[in-house]
mmCIF file of C-alpha atoms in Angstrom:
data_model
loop_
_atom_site.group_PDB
_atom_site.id
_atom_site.type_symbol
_atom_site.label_atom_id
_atom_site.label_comp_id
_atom_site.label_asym_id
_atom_site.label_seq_id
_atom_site.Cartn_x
_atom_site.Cartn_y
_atom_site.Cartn_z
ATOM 1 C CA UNK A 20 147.131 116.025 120.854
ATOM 2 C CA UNK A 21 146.013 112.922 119.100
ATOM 3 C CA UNK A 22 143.895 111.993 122.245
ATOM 4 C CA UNK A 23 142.182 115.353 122.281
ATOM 5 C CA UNK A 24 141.373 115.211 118.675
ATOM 6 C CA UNK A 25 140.263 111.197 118.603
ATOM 7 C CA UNK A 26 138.285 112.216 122.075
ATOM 8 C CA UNK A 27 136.334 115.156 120.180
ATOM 9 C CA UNK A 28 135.560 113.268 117.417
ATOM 10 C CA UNK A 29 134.168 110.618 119.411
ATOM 11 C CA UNK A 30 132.011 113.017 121.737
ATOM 12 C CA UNK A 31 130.579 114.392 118.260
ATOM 13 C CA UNK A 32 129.724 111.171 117.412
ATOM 14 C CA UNK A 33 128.097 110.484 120.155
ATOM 15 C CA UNK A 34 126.443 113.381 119.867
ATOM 16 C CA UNK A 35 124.918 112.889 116.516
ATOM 17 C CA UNK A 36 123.379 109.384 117.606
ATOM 18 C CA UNK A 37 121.796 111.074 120.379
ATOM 19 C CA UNK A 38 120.128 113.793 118.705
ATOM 20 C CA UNK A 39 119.183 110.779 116.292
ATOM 21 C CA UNK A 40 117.819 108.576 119.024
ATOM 22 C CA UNK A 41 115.758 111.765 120.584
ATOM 23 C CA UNK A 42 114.020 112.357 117.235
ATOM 24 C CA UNK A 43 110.614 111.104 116.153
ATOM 25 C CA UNK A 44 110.404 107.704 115.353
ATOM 26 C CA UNK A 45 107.239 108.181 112.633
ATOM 27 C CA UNK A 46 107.636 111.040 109.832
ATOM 28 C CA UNK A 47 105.069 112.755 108.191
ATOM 29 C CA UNK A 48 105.585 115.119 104.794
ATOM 30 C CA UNK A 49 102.893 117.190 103.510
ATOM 31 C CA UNK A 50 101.702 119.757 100.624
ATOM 32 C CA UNK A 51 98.695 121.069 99.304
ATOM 33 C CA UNK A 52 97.377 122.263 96.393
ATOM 34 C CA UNK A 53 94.850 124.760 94.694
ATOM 35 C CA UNK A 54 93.514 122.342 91.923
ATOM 36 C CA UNK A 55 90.969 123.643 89.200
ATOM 37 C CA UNK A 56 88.991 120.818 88.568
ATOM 38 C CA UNK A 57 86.342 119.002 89.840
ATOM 39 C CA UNK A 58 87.777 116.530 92.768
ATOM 40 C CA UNK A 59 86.029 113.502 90.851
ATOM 41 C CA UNK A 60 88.621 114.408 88.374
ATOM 42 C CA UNK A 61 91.517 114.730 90.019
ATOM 43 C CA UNK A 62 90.220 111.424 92.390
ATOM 44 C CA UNK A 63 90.116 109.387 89.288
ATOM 45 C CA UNK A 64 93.589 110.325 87.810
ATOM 46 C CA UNK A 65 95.215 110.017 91.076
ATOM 47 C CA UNK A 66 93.540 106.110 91.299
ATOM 48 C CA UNK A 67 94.724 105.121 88.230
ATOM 49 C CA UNK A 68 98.239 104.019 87.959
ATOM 50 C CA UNK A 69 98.271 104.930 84.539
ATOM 51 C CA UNK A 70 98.176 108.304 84.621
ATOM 52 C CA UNK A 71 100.646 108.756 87.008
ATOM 53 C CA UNK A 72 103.404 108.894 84.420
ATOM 54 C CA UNK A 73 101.428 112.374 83.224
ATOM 55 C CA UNK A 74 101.901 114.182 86.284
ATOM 56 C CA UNK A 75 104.524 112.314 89.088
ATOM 57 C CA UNK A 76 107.503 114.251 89.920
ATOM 58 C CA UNK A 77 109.266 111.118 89.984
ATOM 59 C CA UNK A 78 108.267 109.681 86.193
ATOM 60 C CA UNK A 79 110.796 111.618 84.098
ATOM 61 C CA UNK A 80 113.744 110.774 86.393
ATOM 62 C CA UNK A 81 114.890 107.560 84.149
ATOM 63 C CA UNK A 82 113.164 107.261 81.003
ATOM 64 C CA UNK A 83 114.310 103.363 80.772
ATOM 65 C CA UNK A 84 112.303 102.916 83.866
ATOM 66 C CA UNK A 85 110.649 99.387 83.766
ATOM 67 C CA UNK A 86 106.757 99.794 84.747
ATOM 68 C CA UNK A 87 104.330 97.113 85.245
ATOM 69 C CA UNK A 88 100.342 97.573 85.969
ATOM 70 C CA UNK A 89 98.489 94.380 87.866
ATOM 71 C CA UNK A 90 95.484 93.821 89.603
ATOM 72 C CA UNK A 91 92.573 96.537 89.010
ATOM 73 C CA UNK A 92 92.309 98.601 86.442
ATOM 74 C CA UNK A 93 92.314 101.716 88.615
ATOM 75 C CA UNK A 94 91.273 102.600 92.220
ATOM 76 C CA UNK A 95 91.399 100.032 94.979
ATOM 77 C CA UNK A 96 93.488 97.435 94.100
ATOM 78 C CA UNK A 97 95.269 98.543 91.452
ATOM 79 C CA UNK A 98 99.174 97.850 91.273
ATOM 80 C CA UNK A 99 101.958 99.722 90.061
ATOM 81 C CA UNK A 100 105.557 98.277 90.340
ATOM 82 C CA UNK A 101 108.540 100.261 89.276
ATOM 83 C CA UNK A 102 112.737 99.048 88.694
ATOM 84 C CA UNK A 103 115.215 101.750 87.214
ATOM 85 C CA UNK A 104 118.503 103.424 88.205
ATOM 86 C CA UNK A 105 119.995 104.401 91.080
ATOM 87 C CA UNK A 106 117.620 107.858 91.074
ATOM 88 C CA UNK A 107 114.429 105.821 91.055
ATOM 89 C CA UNK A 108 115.210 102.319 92.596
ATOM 90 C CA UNK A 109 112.633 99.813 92.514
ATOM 91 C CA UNK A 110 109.681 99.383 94.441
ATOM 92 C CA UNK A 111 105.288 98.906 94.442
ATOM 93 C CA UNK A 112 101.879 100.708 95.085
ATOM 94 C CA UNK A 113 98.903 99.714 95.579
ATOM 95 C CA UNK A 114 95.748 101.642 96.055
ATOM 96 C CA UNK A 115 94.408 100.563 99.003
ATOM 97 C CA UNK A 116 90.899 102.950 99.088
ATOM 98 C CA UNK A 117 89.745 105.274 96.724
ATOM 99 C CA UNK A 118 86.497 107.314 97.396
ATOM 100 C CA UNK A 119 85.135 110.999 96.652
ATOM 101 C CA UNK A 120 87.570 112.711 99.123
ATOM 102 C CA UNK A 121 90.477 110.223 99.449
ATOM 103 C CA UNK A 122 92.759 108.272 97.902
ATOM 104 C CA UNK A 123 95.263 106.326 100.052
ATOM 105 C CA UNK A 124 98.242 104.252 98.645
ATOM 106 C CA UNK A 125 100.519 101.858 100.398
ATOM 107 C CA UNK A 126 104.214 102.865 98.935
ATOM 108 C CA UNK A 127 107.242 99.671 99.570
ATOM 109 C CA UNK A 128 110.439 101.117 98.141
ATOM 110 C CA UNK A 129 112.807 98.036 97.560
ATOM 111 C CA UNK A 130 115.947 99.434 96.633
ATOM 112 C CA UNK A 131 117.898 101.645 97.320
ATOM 113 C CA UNK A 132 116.720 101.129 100.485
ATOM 114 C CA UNK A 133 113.821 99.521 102.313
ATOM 115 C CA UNK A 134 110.895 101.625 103.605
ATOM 116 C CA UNK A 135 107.184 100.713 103.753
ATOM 117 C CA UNK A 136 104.778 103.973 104.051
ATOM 118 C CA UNK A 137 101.358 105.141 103.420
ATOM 119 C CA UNK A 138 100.489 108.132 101.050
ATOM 120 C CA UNK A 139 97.339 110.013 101.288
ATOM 121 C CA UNK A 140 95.510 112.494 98.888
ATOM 122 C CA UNK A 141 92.725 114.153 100.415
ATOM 123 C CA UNK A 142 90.745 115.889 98.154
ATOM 124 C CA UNK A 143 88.655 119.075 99.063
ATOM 125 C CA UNK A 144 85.825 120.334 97.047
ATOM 126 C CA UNK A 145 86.340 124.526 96.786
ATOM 127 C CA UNK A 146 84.765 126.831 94.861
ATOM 128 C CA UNK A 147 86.599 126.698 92.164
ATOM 129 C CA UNK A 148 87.616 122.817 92.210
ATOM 130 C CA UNK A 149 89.432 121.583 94.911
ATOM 131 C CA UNK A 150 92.071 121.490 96.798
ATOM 132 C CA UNK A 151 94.454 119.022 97.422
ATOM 133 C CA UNK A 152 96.842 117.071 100.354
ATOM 134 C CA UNK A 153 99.687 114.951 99.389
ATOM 135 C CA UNK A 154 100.781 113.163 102.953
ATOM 136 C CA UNK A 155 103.255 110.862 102.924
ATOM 137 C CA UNK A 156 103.641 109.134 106.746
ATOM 138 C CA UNK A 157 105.075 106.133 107.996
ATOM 139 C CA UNK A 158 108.113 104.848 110.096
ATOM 140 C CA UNK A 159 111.543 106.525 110.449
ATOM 141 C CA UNK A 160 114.225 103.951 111.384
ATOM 142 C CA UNK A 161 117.398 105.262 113.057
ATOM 143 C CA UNK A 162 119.021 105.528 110.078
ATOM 144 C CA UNK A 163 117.015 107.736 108.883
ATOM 145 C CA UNK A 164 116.855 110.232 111.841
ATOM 146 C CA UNK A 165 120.764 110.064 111.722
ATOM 147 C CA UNK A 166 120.496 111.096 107.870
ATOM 148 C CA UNK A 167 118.045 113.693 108.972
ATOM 149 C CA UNK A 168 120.829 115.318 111.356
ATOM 150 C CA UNK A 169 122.699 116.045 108.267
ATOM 151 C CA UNK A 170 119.500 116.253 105.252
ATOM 152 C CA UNK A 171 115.689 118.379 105.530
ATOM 153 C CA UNK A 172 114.617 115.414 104.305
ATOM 154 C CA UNK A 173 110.647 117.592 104.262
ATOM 155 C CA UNK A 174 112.435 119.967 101.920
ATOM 156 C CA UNK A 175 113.734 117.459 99.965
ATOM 157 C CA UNK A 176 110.631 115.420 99.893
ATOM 158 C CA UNK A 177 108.191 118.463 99.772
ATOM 159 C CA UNK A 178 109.329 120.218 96.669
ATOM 160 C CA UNK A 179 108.810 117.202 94.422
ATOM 161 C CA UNK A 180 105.328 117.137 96.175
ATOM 162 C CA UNK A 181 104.750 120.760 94.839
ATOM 163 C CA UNK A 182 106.454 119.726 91.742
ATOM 164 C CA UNK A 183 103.532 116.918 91.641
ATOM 165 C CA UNK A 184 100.820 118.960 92.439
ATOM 166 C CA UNK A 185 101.566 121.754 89.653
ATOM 167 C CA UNK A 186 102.062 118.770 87.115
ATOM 168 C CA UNK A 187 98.844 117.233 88.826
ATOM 169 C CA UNK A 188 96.456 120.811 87.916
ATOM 170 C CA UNK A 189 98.008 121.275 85.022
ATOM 171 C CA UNK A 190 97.068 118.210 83.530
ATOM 172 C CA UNK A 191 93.580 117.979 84.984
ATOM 173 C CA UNK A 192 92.579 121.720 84.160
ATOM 174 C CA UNK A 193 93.833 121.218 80.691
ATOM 175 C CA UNK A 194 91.498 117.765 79.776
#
């Protein structure tokens, strides 16, 4: 009996690391947005580092988060380093271009655990404003495909993007 069960449990196992070896080895999370206001609007809060704390899902998690600023003010080259708690971890950005209908930020989580991606907002002039993309792509190690037997890591991930987004219109339609 012991064989059967410690046999089963191993086949499941093994099961589990191949499903996690078969899946994609990039990821790629999206949302978009309705946003009413003018895309140079939205373009300039979303390339400053500053205003981040106004609108990112992520902000209110630990209100003892340390925050430090460096390099440019705002847009390309602007820095924005992070360390908290265990919710937020520590890690960088940097805006790496900022133009009219883009603004594309390279995003190093240290800890809790190590990932390097890109994020891009592409901004889309409308009628009434714009709309919005929030992409987040990079590199899924085998860890993470494993996790992502068990977690919808794009669930997850995309309802603090629409979180985002919502804060993001409502504090550029209200300026």
């Amino acid at each position: 009996m012991l064989v059967i069960i410690l046999s089963s449990i191993a086949g499941l196992i093994a099961l589990l690391v191949l499903i996690a070896m078969l899946k994609p080895k990039t990821f790629r999370y999206e949302r978009s947005a309705a946003i009413a206001a003018a895309p140079e609007k939205v373009v300039a809060v979303l390339s400053d580092f500053h205003e981040w704390a106004k609108w990112s899902p992520w902000e209110k998690l630990d209100p003892t988060m340390a925050r430090t600023h460096s390099g440019a003010a705002s847009g390309v080259g602007a820095i924005y380093e992070w360390k908290g708690a265990k919710k937020v971890g520590s890690g960088r950005m940097e805006v790496l271009e900022s133009s009219p209908v883009l603004v594309k930020v390279q995003l190093d989580f240290i800890t809790p655990f190590k990932a390097h991606n890109l994020t891009d907002f592409v901004v889309t002039k409308t009628a009434s404003g714009c709309d919005v993309q929030w992409v987040m792509y990079g590199p899924a190690p085998f860890m993470n495909r494993f996790m992502g037997t068990f977690i919808n890591f794009d669930k997850m991930i995309g309802k603090d993007f629409e979180n985002g987004l919502a804060n993001l219109n409502a504090v550029v339609s209200a300026a």
